[in-house]
CSV table of C-alpha atoms in Angstrom, one decimal:
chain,number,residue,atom,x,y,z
A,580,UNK,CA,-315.4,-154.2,-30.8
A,581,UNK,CA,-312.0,-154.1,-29.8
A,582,UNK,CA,-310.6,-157.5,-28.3
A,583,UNK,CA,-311.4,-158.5,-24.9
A,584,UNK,CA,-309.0,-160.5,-22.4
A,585,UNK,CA,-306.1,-161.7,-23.9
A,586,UNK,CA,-306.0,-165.4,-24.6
A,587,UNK,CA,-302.9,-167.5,-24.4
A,588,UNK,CA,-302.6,-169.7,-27.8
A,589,UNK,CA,-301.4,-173.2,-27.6
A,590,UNK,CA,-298.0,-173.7,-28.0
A,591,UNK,CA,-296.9,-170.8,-26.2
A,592,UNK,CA,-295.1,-170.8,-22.3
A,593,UNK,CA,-298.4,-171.0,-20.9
A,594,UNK,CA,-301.3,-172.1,-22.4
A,595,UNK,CA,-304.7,-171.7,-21.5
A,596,UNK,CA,-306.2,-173.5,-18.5
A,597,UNK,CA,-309.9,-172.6,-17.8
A,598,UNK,CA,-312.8,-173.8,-19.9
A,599,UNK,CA,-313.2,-170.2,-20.9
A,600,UNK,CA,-309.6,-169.9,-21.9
A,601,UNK,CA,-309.7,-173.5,-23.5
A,602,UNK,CA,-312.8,-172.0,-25.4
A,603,UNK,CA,-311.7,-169.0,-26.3
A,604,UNK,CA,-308.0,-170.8,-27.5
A,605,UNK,CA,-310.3,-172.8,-29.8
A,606,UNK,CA,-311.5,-169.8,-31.8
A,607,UNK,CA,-308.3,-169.1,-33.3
A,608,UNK,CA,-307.5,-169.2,-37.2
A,609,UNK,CA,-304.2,-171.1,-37.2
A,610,UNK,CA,-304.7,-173.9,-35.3
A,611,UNK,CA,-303.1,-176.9,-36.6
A,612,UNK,CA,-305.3,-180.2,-36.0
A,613,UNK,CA,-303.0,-181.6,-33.7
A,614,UNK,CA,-303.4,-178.6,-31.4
A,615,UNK,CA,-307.4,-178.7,-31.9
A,616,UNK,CA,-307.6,-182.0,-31.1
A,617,UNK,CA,-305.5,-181.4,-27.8
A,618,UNK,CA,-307.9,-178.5,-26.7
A,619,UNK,CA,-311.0,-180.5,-27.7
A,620,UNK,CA,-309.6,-183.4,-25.5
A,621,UNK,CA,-308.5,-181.3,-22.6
A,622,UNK,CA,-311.8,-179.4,-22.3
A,623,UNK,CA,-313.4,-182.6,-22.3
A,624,UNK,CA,-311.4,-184.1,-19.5
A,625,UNK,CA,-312.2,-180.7,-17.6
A,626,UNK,CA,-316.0,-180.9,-18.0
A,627,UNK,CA,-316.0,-184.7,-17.5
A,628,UNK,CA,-313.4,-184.6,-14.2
A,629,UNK,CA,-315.9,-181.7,-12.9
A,630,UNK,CA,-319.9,-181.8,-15.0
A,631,UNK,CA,-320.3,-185.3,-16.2
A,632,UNK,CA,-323.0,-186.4,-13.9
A,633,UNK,CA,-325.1,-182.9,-15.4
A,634,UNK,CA,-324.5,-184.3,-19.1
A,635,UNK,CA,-326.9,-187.6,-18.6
A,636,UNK,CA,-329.5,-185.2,-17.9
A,637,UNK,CA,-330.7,-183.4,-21.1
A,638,UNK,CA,-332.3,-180.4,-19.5
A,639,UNK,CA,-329.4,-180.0,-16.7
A,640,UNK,CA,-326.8,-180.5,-20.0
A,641,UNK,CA,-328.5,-177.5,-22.0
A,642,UNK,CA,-328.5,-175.0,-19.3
A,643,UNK,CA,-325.0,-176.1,-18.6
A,644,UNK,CA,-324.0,-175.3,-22.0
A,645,UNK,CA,-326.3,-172.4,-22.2
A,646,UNK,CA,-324.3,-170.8,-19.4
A,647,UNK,CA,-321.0,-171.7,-20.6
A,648,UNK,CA,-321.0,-169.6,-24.0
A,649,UNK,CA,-322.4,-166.5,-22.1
A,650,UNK,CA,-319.3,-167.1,-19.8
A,651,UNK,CA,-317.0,-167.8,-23.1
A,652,UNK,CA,-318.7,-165.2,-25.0
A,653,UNK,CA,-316.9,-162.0,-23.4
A,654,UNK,CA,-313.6,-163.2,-23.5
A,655,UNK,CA,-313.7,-164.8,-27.1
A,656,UNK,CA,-310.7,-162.4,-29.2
A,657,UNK,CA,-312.9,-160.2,-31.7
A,658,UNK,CA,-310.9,-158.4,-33.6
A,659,UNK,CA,-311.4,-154.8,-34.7
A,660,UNK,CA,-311.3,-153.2,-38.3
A,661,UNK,CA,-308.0,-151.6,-37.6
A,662,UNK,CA,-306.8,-155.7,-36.8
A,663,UNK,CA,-308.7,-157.2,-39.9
A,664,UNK,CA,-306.9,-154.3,-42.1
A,665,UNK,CA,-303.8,-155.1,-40.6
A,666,UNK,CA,-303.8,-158.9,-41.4
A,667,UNK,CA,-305.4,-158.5,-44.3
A,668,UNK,CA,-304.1,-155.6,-46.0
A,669,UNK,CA,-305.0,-156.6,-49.9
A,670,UNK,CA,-308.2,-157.2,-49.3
A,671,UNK,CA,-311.9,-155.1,-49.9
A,672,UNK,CA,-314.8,-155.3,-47.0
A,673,UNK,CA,-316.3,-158.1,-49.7
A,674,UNK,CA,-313.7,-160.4,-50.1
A,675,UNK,CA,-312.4,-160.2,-46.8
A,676,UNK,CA,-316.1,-161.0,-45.2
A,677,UNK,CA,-315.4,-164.1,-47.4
A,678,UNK,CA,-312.5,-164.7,-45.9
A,679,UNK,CA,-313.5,-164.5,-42.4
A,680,UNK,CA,-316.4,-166.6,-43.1
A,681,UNK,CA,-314.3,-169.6,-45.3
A,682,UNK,CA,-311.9,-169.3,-42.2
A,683,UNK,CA,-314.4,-170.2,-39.2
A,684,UNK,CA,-316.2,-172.8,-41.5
A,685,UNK,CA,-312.9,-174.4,-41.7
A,686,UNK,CA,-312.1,-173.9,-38.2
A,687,UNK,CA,-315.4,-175.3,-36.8
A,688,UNK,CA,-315.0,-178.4,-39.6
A,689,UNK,CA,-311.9,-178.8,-37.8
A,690,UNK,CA,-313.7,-179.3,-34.5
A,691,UNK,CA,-316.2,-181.5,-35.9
A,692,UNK,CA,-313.0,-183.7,-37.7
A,693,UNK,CA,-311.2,-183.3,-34.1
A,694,UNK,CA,-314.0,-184.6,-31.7
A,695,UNK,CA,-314.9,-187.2,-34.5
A,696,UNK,CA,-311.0,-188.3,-34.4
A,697,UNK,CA,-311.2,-188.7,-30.2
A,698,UNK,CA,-315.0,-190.5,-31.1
A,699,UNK,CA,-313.0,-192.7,-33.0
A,700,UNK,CA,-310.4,-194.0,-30.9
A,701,UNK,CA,-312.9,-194.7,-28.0
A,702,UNK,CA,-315.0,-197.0,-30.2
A,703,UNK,CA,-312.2,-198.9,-30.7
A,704,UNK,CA,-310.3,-198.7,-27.4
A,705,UNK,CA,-313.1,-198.1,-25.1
A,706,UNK,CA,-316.6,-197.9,-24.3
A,707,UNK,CA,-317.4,-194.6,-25.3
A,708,UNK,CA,-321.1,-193.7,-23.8
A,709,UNK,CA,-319.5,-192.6,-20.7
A,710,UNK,CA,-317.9,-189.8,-22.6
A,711,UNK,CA,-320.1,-189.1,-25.4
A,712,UNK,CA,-322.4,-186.3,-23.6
A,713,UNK,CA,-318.9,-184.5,-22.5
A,714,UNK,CA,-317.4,-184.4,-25.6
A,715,UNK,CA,-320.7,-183.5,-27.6
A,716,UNK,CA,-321.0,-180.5,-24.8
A,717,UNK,CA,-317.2,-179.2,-25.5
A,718,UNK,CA,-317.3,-179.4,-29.2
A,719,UNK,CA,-320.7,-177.4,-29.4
A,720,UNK,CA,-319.4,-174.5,-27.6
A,721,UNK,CA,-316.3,-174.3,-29.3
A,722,UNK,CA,-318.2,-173.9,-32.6
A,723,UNK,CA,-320.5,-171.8,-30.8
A,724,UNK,CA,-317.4,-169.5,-30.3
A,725,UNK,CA,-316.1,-169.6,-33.3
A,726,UNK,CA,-319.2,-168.2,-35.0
A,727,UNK,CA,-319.8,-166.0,-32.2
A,728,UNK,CA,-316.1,-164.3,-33.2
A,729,UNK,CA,-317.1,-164.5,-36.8
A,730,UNK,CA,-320.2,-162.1,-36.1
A,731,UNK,CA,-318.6,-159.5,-34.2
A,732,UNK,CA,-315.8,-159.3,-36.6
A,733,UNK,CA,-318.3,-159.3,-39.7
A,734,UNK,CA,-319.6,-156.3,-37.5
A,735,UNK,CA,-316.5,-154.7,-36.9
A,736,UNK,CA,-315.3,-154.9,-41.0
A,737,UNK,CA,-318.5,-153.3,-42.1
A,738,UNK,CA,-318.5,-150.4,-39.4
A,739,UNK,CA,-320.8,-151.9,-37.4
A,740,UNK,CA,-318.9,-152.1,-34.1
A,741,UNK,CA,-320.9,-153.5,-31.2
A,742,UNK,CA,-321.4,-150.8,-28.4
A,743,UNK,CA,-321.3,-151.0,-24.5
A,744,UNK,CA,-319.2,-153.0,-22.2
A,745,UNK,CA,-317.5,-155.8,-22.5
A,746,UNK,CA,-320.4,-158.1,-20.5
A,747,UNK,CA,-323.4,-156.4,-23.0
A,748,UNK,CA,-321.1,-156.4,-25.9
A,749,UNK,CA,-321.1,-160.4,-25.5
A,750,UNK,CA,-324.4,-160.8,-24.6
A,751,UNK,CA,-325.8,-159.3,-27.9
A,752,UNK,CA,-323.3,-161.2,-29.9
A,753,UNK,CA,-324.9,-164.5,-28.5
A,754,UNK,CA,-328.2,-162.9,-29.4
A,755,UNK,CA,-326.8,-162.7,-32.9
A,756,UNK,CA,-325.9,-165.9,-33.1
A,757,UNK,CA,-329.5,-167.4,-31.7
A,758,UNK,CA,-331.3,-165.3,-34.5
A,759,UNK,CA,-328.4,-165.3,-37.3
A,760,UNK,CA,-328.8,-161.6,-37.8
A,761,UNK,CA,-326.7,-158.6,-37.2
A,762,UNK,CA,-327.2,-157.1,-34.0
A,763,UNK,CA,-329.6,-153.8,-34.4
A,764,UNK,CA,-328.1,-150.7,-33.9
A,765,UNK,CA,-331.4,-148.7,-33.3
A,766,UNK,CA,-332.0,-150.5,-29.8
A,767,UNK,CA,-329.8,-148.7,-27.4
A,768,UNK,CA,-327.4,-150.5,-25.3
A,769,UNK,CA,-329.4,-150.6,-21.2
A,770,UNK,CA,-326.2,-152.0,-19.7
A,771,UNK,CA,-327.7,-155.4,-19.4
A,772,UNK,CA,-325.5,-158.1,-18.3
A,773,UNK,CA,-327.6,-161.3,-18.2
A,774,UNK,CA,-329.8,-162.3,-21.0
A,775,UNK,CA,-333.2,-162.2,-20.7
A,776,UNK,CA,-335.9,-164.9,-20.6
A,777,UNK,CA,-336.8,-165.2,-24.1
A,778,UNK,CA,-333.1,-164.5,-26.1
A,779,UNK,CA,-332.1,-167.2,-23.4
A,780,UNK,CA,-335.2,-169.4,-24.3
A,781,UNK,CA,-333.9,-169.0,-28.0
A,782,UNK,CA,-330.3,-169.3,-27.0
A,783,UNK,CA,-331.4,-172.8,-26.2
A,784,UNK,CA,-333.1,-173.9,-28.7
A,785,UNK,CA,-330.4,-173.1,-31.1
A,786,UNK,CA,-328.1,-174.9,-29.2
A,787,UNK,CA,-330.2,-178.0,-29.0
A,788,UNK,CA,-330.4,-178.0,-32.7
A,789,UNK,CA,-326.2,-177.7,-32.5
A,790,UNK,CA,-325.9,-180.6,-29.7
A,791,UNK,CA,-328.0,-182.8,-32.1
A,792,UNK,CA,-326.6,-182.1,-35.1
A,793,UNK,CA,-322.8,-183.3,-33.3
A,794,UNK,CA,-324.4,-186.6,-32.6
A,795,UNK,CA,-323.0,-187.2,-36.2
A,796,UNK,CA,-319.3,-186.8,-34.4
A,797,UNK,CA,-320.2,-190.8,-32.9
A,798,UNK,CA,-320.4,-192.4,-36.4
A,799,UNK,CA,-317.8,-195.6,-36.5
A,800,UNK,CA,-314.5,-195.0,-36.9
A,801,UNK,CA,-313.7,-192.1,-39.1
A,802,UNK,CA,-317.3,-191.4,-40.9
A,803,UNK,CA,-318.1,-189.5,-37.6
A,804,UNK,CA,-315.6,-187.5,-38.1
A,805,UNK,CA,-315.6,-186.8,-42.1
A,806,UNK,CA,-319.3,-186.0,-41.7
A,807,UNK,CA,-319.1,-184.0,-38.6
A,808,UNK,CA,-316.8,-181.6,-40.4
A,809,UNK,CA,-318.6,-181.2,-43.3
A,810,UNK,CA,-322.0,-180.2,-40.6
A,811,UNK,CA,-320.3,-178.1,-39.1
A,812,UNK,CA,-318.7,-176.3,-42.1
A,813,UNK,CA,-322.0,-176.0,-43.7
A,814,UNK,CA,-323.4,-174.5,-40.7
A,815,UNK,CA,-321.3,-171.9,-40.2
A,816,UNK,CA,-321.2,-171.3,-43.4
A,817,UNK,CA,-324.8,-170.4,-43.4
A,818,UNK,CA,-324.7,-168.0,-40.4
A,819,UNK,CA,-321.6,-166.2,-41.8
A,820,UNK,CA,-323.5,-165.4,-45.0
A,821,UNK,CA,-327.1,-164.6,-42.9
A,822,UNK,CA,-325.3,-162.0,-40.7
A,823,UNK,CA,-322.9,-161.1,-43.5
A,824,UNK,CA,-325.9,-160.0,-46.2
A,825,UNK,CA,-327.5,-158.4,-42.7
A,826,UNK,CA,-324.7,-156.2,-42.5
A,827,UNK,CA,-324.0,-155.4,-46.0
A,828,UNK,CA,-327.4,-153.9,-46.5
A,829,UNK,CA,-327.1,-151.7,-43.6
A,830,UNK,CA,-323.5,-150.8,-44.5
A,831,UNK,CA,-325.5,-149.7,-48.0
A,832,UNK,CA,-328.3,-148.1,-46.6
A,833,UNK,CA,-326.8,-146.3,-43.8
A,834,UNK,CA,-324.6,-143.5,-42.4
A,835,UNK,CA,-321.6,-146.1,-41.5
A,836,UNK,CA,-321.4,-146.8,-45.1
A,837,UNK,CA,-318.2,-149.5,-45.8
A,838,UNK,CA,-314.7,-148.0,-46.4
A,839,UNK,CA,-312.2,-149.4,-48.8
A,840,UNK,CA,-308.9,-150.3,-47.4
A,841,UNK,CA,-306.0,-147.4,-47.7
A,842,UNK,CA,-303.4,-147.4,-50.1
């Protein structure tokens, strides 16, 4: 899958503005916690200044979220083999799958330690239940991202490449991510650009289990942030190796069998 829409990293003359580019600026491998912990905030402040009457409703909250990945999910910067190679030049498919993995569980620990830092400071400065549904909605789409780029890279490394447009191209990556599996290259691609009643049924409940499990971010002071990372590390952890085993048998088994790196 070769990378969609460019996405302006912070730092540079102009960074990103949207909640998709916000999102999509979150994914990246480099960030330094400063930088994550300015995104987190500022996508906060977006969905707060324009959604925070929806986040005090739990159903209205989910299906905001819900629709905010498939938005975020075509423009989040997959990178194709040629890429990975490129960056990664030393590596085999094995321990670079291991790399990719050990780098989104860090960077979705660093959301978890970044929206836990912000948590932090409210319980001390200010009441912080007026904000607590925004910033639990921000930092589970960002990790939502970040494990959605992890899958179609794992894809991409072991010659997997996700087919069709950019729109179907996302959707079954957020499909992957609902069922942590490897998308299956036997159902053929019917141009479908909204997802369908069940995979958004299960897109739900996945999140759900996410938007729960970031309740840990609102521990006092700095636990919520210490144990937020280390949930959120795990976690991705554990889809990276589901979808990464996925895709190593098939690579095995079938024609699109794994190729070592040249020279």
């Amino acid at each position: 899958m070769s990378q969609p829409d460019r996405v302006t990293e912070p730092g540079s003359e102009t960074e990103p503005g949207t909640e998709v580019e916000l999102v999509a600026a979150l994914t990246a491998d480099d960030l330094e916690p400063g930088g994550r912990r300015r995104l987190i905030g500022r996508l906060a402040g977006q969905v707060g200044r324009r959604d925070l009457g929806r986040m005090f409703r739990p159903a209205t909250a989910l299906r905001w979220i819900t629709d905010l990945v498939t938005d975020v999910a075509p423009h989040v910067p997959v990178r194709d083999r040629e890429t990975l190679r490129r960056h990664f030049p030393e590596m085999d498919d094995e321990a670079l799958a291991e790399r990719l993995i050990r780098n989104a569980a860090r960077s979705t620990a660093g959301v978890g330690a970044a929206g836990g830092g912000i948590a932090s400071l409210e319980w001390v400065a200010t009441p912080t239940l007026l904000s607590a549904p925004v910033l639990l909605a921000a930092e589970t789409v960002a990790v939502v991202a970040i494990e959605i780029k992890l899958i179609g890279e794992l894809h991409e490394l072991y010659g997997h490449p996700i087919t069709g447009g950019v729109p179907e191209r996302a959707l079954k990556l957020v499909e992957a991510w609902s069922g942590r599996r490897g998308v299956n290259p036997m159902v053929p691609g019917v141009g479908v650009a909204v997802l369908g009643t069940a995979s958004r049924k299960e897109l739900q409940r996945s999140l759900l289990k996410r938007f729960g499990r970031n309740l840990t971010t609102f521990g006092p002071m700095l636990t919520g942030a210490a144990v937020a990372g280390y949930l959120n590390r795990r976690a991705t952890r554990t889809v990276g190796d589901k979808v990464n085993e996925d895709l190593r048998k098939k690579a095995i088994s079938g024609p699109a069998a794994r190729r070592e790196p040249a020279g």
